[in-house]
Coordinates of C-alpha atoms in Angstrom, one line a residue:
Chain X
X141 CA -43.8 -72.5 85.7
X142 CA -42.8 -68.9 85.7
X143 CA -44.0 -68.2 89.1
X144 CA -43.9 -71.7 90.4
X145 CA -42.4 -70.7 93.7
X146 CA -42.5 -67.5 95.7
X147 CA -42.1 -64.3 93.8
X148 CA -41.6 -60.9 95.4
X149 CA -42.8 -58.4 92.9
X150 CA -40.2 -56.4 91.1
X151 CA -41.8 -53.3 92.5
X152 CA -41.5 -54.5 96.1
X153 CA -37.9 -55.4 95.5
X154 CA -36.8 -52.1 93.9
X155 CA -38.3 -50.2 96.7
X156 CA -36.9 -52.5 99.3
X157 CA -35.1 -50.5 102.0
X158 CA -35.0 -50.9 105.8
X159 CA -37.3 -48.8 107.8
X160 CA -36.8 -47.7 111.4
X161 CA -36.7 -50.6 113.9
X162 CA -36.1 -53.2 111.2
X163 CA -33.4 -55.9 111.5
X164 CA -31.5 -56.3 108.3
X165 CA -31.3 -59.8 106.8
X166 CA -27.6 -59.9 107.5
X167 CA -28.1 -58.9 111.1
X168 CA -30.6 -61.5 112.2
X169 CA -29.4 -63.6 115.1
X170 CA -30.5 -67.2 115.4
X171 CA -30.5 -69.3 118.6
X172 CA -31.0 -73.0 117.8
X173 CA -32.8 -71.8 114.7
X174 CA -35.2 -69.4 116.5
X175 CA -35.3 -65.6 116.2
X176 CA -36.4 -63.8 119.4
X177 CA -37.3 -60.3 118.2
X178 CA -39.8 -59.1 115.6
X179 CA -37.8 -58.5 112.4
X180 CA -39.8 -55.3 111.7
X181 CA -40.1 -54.1 115.2
X182 CA -43.9 -54.4 114.7
X183 CA -46.4 -57.1 115.4
X184 CA -47.6 -59.2 112.5
X185 CA -51.0 -59.2 110.8
X186 CA -52.4 -62.7 110.6
X187 CA -54.9 -61.9 107.8
X188 CA -52.2 -60.5 105.7
X189 CA -50.0 -63.5 106.5
X190 CA -52.7 -65.8 105.3
X191 CA -52.7 -64.1 101.9
X192 CA -48.9 -64.2 101.7
X193 CA -48.8 -68.0 102.4
X194 CA -51.4 -68.7 99.7
X195 CA -50.3 -66.2 97.1
X196 CA -48.2 -67.4 94.1
X197 CA -46.6 -64.0 93.8
X198 CA -45.7 -63.6 97.5
X199 CA -44.7 -66.4 99.9
X200 CA -46.3 -69.2 97.7
X201 CA -45.7 -71.5 100.7
X202 CA -48.5 -73.8 99.3
X203 CA -46.2 -74.7 96.4
X204 CA -44.6 -77.1 98.9
X205 CA -47.0 -77.2 101.8
X206 CA -50.7 -78.1 102.3
X207 CA -52.8 -75.9 104.6
X208 CA -56.4 -77.0 105.3
X209 CA -57.3 -73.5 106.4
X210 CA -56.5 -72.4 102.8
X211 CA -59.0 -74.8 101.2
X212 CA -59.9 -72.1 98.7
X213 CA -56.3 -72.2 97.3
X214 CA -56.1 -74.9 94.6
X215 CA -53.1 -77.2 94.0
X216 CA -51.3 -77.4 97.3
X217 CA -47.9 -79.0 97.2
X218 CA -46.6 -82.0 99.1
X219 CA -42.8 -81.3 99.3
X220 CA -42.9 -80.2 102.9
X221 CA -45.1 -81.3 105.8
X222 CA -48.7 -80.0 106.1
X223 CA -48.7 -76.7 108.0
X224 CA -51.8 -77.7 110.0
X225 CA -51.0 -77.5 113.7
X226 CA -47.7 -75.6 113.1
X227 CA -48.8 -73.2 115.8
X228 CA -48.9 -76.1 118.3
X229 CA -45.6 -77.6 117.3
X230 CA -43.5 -74.4 117.3
X231 CA -43.2 -71.2 119.3
X232 CA -43.5 -67.8 117.7
X233 CA -39.7 -67.4 117.9
X234 CA -39.1 -70.8 116.2
X235 CA -41.6 -70.0 113.5
X236 CA -39.9 -66.7 112.8
X237 CA -36.6 -68.5 112.4
X238 CA -38.2 -71.2 110.2
X239 CA -39.6 -68.7 107.8
X240 CA -36.6 -66.4 107.8
X241 CA -34.1 -69.2 107.2
X242 CA -35.3 -72.8 107.7
X243 CA -31.8 -74.1 107.1
X244 CA -30.9 -72.9 110.7
X245 CA -33.5 -75.4 112.0
X246 CA -33.3 -78.1 109.4
X247 CA -29.8 -78.4 108.0
X248 CA -29.8 -78.6 104.2
X249 CA -33.5 -78.1 104.0
X250 CA -35.0 -77.7 100.6
X251 CA -37.1 -74.9 102.0
X252 CA -35.9 -71.5 100.6
X253 CA -34.7 -68.9 103.1
X254 CA -37.1 -66.0 102.9
X255 CA -35.1 -63.4 104.8
X256 CA -31.6 -63.8 103.4
X257 CA -29.6 -61.7 100.9
X258 CA -26.2 -63.3 100.8
X259 CA -24.4 -66.6 100.0
X260 CA -26.3 -67.5 96.9
X261 CA -24.8 -69.3 93.8
X262 CA -25.7 -67.4 90.6
X263 CA -28.5 -65.3 92.1
X264 CA -30.9 -64.1 89.5
X265 CA -33.2 -61.1 89.0
X266 CA -36.4 -62.7 90.1
X267 CA -37.6 -65.1 87.5
X268 CA -36.0 -63.4 84.5
X269 CA -33.0 -65.8 84.3
X270 CA -30.8 -62.7 84.2
X271 CA -28.2 -61.9 86.9
X272 CA -29.3 -60.2 90.0
X273 CA -28.8 -56.4 90.1
X274 CA -29.1 -53.7 92.7
X275 CA -32.8 -54.3 93.1
X276 CA -32.0 -57.7 94.8
X277 CA -33.7 -58.1 98.2
X278 CA -35.0 -60.9 100.4
X279 CA -37.9 -63.0 99.2
X280 CA -40.2 -61.5 101.8
X281 CA -39.8 -58.2 103.7
X282 CA -39.4 -58.1 107.5
X283 CA -43.0 -57.1 107.9
X284 CA -44.2 -59.9 105.6
X285 CA -42.2 -62.4 107.7
X286 CA -44.0 -61.1 110.8
X287 CA -47.4 -61.4 109.1
X288 CA -46.7 -65.0 108.0
X289 CA -45.5 -65.9 111.6
X290 CA -48.7 -64.3 113.0
X291 CA -50.7 -66.5 110.7
X292 CA -48.8 -69.7 111.4
X293 CA -49.4 -69.3 115.1
X294 CA -53.1 -69.4 114.5
X295 CA -52.8 -72.9 112.8
X296 CA -53.8 -75.1 115.8
X297 CA -55.1 -78.7 115.4
Chain P
X91 CA -51.7 -104.7 78.1
X92 CA -54.3 -105.1 80.8
X93 CA -57.5 -103.2 80.4
X94 CA -57.8 -102.2 84.0
X95 CA -54.7 -100.1 83.6
X96 CA -56.5 -97.9 81.2
X97 CA -59.3 -97.6 83.7
X98 CA -57.0 -96.7 86.5
X99 CA -55.2 -94.2 84.3
X100 CA -58.5 -92.5 83.6
X101 CA -59.4 -92.4 87.2
X102 CA -56.0 -90.9 87.9
X103 CA -56.7 -88.1 85.5
X104 CA -60.0 -87.3 87.1
X105 CA -58.5 -87.2 90.6
X106 CA -55.8 -84.9 89.4
X107 CA -58.3 -82.4 88.0
X108 CA -60.2 -82.5 91.3
X109 CA -57.0 -81.2 92.9
X110 CA -56.1 -84.4 94.7
X111 CA -52.5 -85.4 94.6
X112 CA -51.4 -88.6 92.9
X113 CA -48.1 -89.4 94.5
X114 CA -46.8 -92.1 92.3
X115 CA -46.0 -92.3 88.6
X116 CA -48.8 -93.9 86.7
X117 CA -48.7 -97.7 86.1
X118 CA -49.1 -97.9 82.4
X119 CA -47.3 -99.3 79.3
X120 CA -46.3 -97.2 76.3
X121 CA -47.0 -99.1 73.1
X122 CA -46.2 -97.0 70.1
X123 CA -48.6 -97.2 67.2
X124 CA -50.0 -100.4 68.8
X125 CA -46.8 -102.3 67.9
X126 CA -43.6 -101.2 69.6
X127 CA -43.4 -101.4 73.4
X128 CA -41.1 -98.8 74.8
X129 CA -39.1 -99.2 78.0
X130 CA -40.4 -96.4 80.2
X131 CA -39.1 -97.7 83.5
X132 CA -36.1 -99.8 84.2
X133 CA -33.4 -100.6 86.7
X134 CA -31.2 -97.6 87.4
X135 CA -27.8 -97.6 85.6
X136 CA -24.9 -98.7 87.9
X137 CA -23.6 -95.1 88.4
X138 CA -27.0 -94.2 90.0
X139 CA -27.5 -97.3 92.1
X140 CA -27.0 -95.5 95.4
X141 CA -29.5 -92.7 94.6
X142 CA -32.5 -94.4 93.0
X143 CA -33.5 -98.0 92.2
X144 CA -35.5 -97.3 89.1
X145 CA -35.4 -94.7 86.3
X146 CA -38.7 -93.6 85.0
X147 CA -39.7 -91.7 81.9
X148 CA -41.6 -88.4 82.3
X149 CA -44.4 -90.1 80.3
X150 CA -45.5 -91.8 83.5
X151 CA -46.1 -88.5 85.3
X152 CA -48.4 -87.0 82.7
X153 CA -52.2 -87.3 82.4
X154 CA -54.1 -89.9 80.6
X155 CA -54.8 -87.8 77.4
X156 CA -51.2 -86.6 77.2
X157 CA -50.0 -90.2 77.4
X158 CA -52.4 -91.4 74.8
X159 CA -51.4 -88.7 72.4
X160 CA -47.8 -89.8 72.5
X161 CA -48.7 -93.4 71.8
X162 CA -50.0 -92.7 68.3
X163 CA -48.2 -90.9 65.6
X164 CA -51.4 -89.5 64.2
X165 CA -52.3 -87.9 67.5
X166 CA -48.7 -86.8 68.4
X167 CA -48.5 -83.1 67.3
X168 CA -44.7 -83.5 67.4
X169 CA -44.9 -85.8 64.4
X170 CA -45.9 -82.9 62.2
X171 CA -42.5 -81.4 62.7
X172 CA -40.9 -84.7 62.0
X173 CA -42.6 -84.6 58.6
X174 CA -41.4 -81.1 58.0
X175 CA -37.8 -82.1 58.8
X176 CA -38.1 -85.1 56.4
X177 CA -38.5 -82.6 53.6
X178 CA -35.6 -80.6 54.8
X179 CA -33.5 -83.7 55.1
X180 CA -33.8 -84.2 51.3
X181 CA -33.5 -80.5 50.3
X182 CA -30.1 -79.1 49.2
X183 CA -29.0 -76.0 51.1
X184 CA -25.8 -74.0 51.2
X185 CA -22.8 -73.3 48.9
X186 CA -22.0 -77.0 48.3
X187 CA -25.5 -77.9 46.9
X188 CA -25.9 -80.7 49.3
X189 CA -28.6 -82.0 51.6
X190 CA -28.4 -84.3 54.6
X191 CA -29.3 -87.2 52.3
X192 CA -26.3 -86.5 50.0
X193 CA -24.1 -87.8 52.7
X194 CA -26.4 -90.0 54.8
X195 CA -29.0 -91.5 52.5
X196 CA -32.4 -91.8 54.1
X197 CA -33.2 -90.4 57.5
X198 CA -33.7 -93.9 58.9
X199 CA -29.9 -94.3 58.5
X200 CA -29.8 -92.2 61.7
X201 CA -31.4 -95.0 63.8
X202 CA -29.4 -95.4 67.0
X203 CA -27.7 -92.0 66.8
X204 CA -29.9 -90.1 69.2
X205 CA -29.4 -92.8 71.9
X206 CA -25.7 -92.1 72.2
X207 CA -25.7 -88.3 72.2
X208 CA -24.2 -86.2 73.7
X209 CA -21.0 -87.9 72.6
X210 CA -17.2 -87.3 72.6
X211 CA -16.0 -86.0 69.2
X212 CA -12.4 -87.0 68.7
X213 CA -11.6 -84.5 66.0
X214 CA -13.0 -81.6 68.0
X215 CA -11.7 -82.8 71.3
X216 CA -15.0 -82.1 73.1
X217 CA -18.3 -83.6 74.0
X218 CA -20.9 -82.6 71.5
X219 CA -24.7 -82.5 71.5
X220 CA -26.7 -83.5 68.4
X221 CA -27.4 -79.9 67.8
X222 CA -23.7 -79.1 67.6
X223 CA -23.1 -82.0 65.3
X224 CA -25.9 -80.9 63.0
X225 CA -24.6 -77.4 62.8
X226 CA -21.1 -78.8 62.1
X227 CA -22.5 -80.6 59.0
X228 CA -24.4 -77.6 57.9
X229 CA -21.4 -75.2 58.1
X230 CA -18.5 -77.5 57.1
X231 CA -20.1 -80.0 54.7
X232 CA -23.0 -78.1 53.2
X233 CA -21.7 -74.5 53.4
X234 CA -25.0 -73.6 54.9
X235 CA -25.9 -71.3 57.8
X236 CA -26.0 -72.6 61.3
X237 CA -29.4 -73.1 62.8
X238 CA -30.4 -71.4 66.0
X239 CA -29.8 -73.9 68.8
X240 CA -33.3 -74.0 70.3
X241 CA -35.0 -72.8 67.1
X242 CA -37.7 -74.6 65.0
X243 CA -35.5 -75.8 62.1
X244 CA -33.0 -77.3 64.5
X245 CA -35.5 -78.9 66.9
X246 CA -37.6 -80.3 63.9
X247 CA -34.4 -82.0 62.7
X248 CA -33.6 -83.4 66.2
X249 CA -37.2 -84.7 66.4
X250 CA -36.7 -86.5 63.0
X251 CA -33.4 -88.0 64.1
X252 CA -34.9 -89.0 67.5
X253 CA -38.1 -90.5 65.9
X254 CA -36.1 -93.1 64.0
X255 CA -34.5 -94.2 67.2
X256 CA -37.7 -94.7 69.2
X257 CA -37.4 -97.9 71.2
X258 CA -33.6 -97.9 71.1
X259 CA -32.2 -97.8 74.7
X260 CA -30.4 -94.6 75.7
X261 CA -26.7 -95.5 76.1
X262 CA -24.5 -92.5 76.4
X263 CA -20.8 -93.1 77.3
X264 CA -19.7 -91.5 80.5
X265 CA -16.2 -92.9 80.7
X266 CA -13.0 -92.4 78.7
X267 CA -12.6 -88.9 77.2
X268 CA -16.2 -87.9 78.2
X269 CA -15.7 -88.5 81.9
X270 CA -14.5 -85.1 82.9
X271 CA -17.5 -83.5 81.1
X272 CA -19.8 -86.0 82.7
X273 CA -18.4 -85.1 86.1
X274 CA -18.9 -81.4 85.4
X275 CA -22.5 -82.1 84.6
X276 CA -23.0 -84.1 87.7
X277 CA -21.6 -81.2 89.8
X278 CA -24.1 -78.8 88.1
X279 CA -26.9 -81.3 88.8
X280 CA -26.3 -81.2 92.5
X281 CA -25.5 -77.5 92.9
X282 CA -28.2 -75.5 94.6
X283 CA -28.5 -72.4 92.5
X284 CA -30.4 -69.1 92.7
X285 CA -32.2 -67.3 95.5
X286 CA -34.3 -70.4 96.1
X287 CA -31.2 -72.5 96.5
X288 CA -32.6 -75.5 94.6
X289 CA -30.7 -78.1 92.6
X290 CA -32.0 -80.4 89.9
X291 CA -31.7 -83.2 92.5
X292 CA -34.0 -81.4 95.0
X293 CA -36.9 -81.6 92.6
X294 CA -36.1 -84.5 90.3
X295 CA -34.3 -86.9 92.6
X296 CA -35.6 -86.2 96.1
X297 CA -39.2 -85.3 95.1
X298 CA -40.2 -87.0 91.9
X299 CA -43.8 -88.2 92.3
X300 CA -44.6 -85.3 94.6
X301 CA -46.7 -82.3 93.6
X302 CA -45.0 -78.9 93.6
X303 CA -48.0 -76.6 93.4
X304 CA -49.9 -77.8 90.2
X305 CA -46.9 -79.7 88.8
X306 CA -46.4 -83.4 89.2
X307 CA -42.6 -83.7 89.5
X308 CA -41.0 -86.3 87.3
X309 CA -37.4 -87.5 87.3
X310 CA -36.5 -84.8 84.8
X311 CA -35.4 -87.4 82.2
X312 CA -34.5 -86.3 78.7
X313 CA -35.1 -89.6 76.7
X314 CA -38.3 -88.0 75.4
X315 CA -36.7 -84.8 73.9
X316 CA -37.5 -82.8 71.9
X317 CA -40.8 -82.5 73.8
X318 CA -44.0 -81.1 72.2
X319 CA -45.6 -79.1 75.0
X320 CA -49.3 -78.5 74.9
X321 CA -48.6 -75.3 76.9
X322 CA -46.5 -73.6 74.2
X323 CA -47.5 -75.8 71.2
X324 CA -44.0 -76.3 69.9
X325 CA -41.0 -78.6 70.2
X326 CA -38.9 -77.7 73.2
X327 CA -35.2 -78.5 73.3
X328 CA -33.3 -80.0 76.2
X329 CA -31.4 -76.8 76.8
X330 CA -34.5 -74.6 76.8
X331 CA -36.0 -76.9 79.4
X332 CA -32.9 -76.7 81.5
X333 CA -32.9 -72.9 81.2
X334 CA -36.5 -72.8 82.4
X335 CA -35.8 -75.0 85.4
X336 CA -32.8 -73.0 86.4
X337 CA -34.7 -69.7 85.9
X338 CA -37.3 -71.1 88.3
X339 CA -34.8 -71.3 91.1
X340 CA -34.4 -67.5 90.7
X341 CA -30.9 -68.0 89.3
X342 CA -28.9 -66.5 86.4
X343 CA -29.2 -69.2 83.8
X344 CA -26.6 -70.7 81.4
X345 CA -27.2 -70.2 77.7
X346 CA -28.5 -72.9 75.4
X347 CA -25.5 -74.5 73.6
X348 CA -23.1 -73.5 76.4
X349 CA -20.4 -75.8 77.7
X350 CA -22.3 -76.0 81.0
X351 CA -25.6 -77.1 79.6
X352 CA -23.8 -79.6 77.3
X353 CA -22.1 -81.1 80.3
X354 CA -25.4 -81.1 82.2
X355 CA -27.1 -82.8 79.2
X356 CA -24.5 -85.6 79.1
X357 CA -25.0 -86.2 82.8
X358 CA -28.8 -86.0 82.7
X359 CA -28.9 -88.3 79.6
X360 CA -26.8 -90.8 81.5
X361 CA -29.3 -90.9 84.3
X362 CA -31.7 -92.3 81.7
X363 CA -29.4 -95.0 80.3
X364 CA -31.6 -98.0 79.6
X365 CA -34.8 -96.0 78.9
X366 CA -36.1 -96.0 75.3
X367 CA -35.5 -93.0 73.1
X368 CA -39.1 -91.5 73.0
X369 CA -38.8 -88.2 71.2
X370 CA -40.7 -86.4 70.1
X371 CA -42.7 -86.9 73.3
X372 CA -45.8 -85.0 74.4
X373 CA -46.0 -83.2 77.7
X374 CA -48.3 -80.5 79.2

């Protein structure tokens, strides 16, 4: 249960800082839920994205979504729709918006916002149960979001 | 009891291990020690009629072995702690030289008590959990030290008091003086906390029956507490469970024994009004 959903490692959080060309979580602009520009200013790496989607300690998207391409990852969830064919259903810009903050596309969605740092009720320090401190950062970094988006685009039926 | 249910149950267990999702709670009947049939699913209480039709014990969401363990006192590891508490029940402690039995006679005199807790305490002017009541007896009647809220001595005693109520329907009062506490608990139940912005309802009302990673989500009922978990091989209190679930939303948790968790406990208990008291139950 400890790492049931996505867990950015403590290390990644404490070293979290914006690098050149990155858009801060508080500066992302959404148009009908979509985000036009790369959040890191760089293209994403689909192979890295694949590992983030399946990894308990990173995106852990499979806690809620099934992905046939990740057949090697056991226990895929059934809270959200299967991500198979996500690359057909959505554009890159829409997928970026969905991963960064799905609530901009689906109002009240249960899906967590992976690139957001404000507006939480009783935010904690990762999975410790303690209050958040100055190491608090978004669930995924700008580059990790881009990597995940690059992977999702490859998911065609 | 139909035999084919057992067969289906076994099949369910197999499919689960193979990684295939079983969406629905298992169709099975909990018969305690081959004699007492417990109510593990029933019509939702009136105050929940607009959110779910049926309330279902967590027992239905567990695997075939775990369910079987709970059905037999010899197989239920939680019953070892009940026996330990039975000794404590009769042992004097504290400056007054009294035991629980000095005031209450046998532990079976507690039948029905677990079903109505948390409960309004007129003298104290607050809603109290069973843990709070036990510590009140220890401090003020026995002159003994308080037990740690989620600790072994306390949860063993809760398990004993629960065990004598098994089969009695949960029936906590939510009106009258308890109402404002109940409403506070309801508010907490629906608040999306932490960095994951998840409420109890997101998982246990909207998604019970669904898999969240390797976990088969139940309705998060508390009629089976304290719960013996195979995972940590001890009795787990309601507030420890709440704390774990809130922590998993990447939130700052409340403390066991806090006013917030007491209110939440009253509310969650009321969502199970009509289910049999089952504690100590067995879960993975």
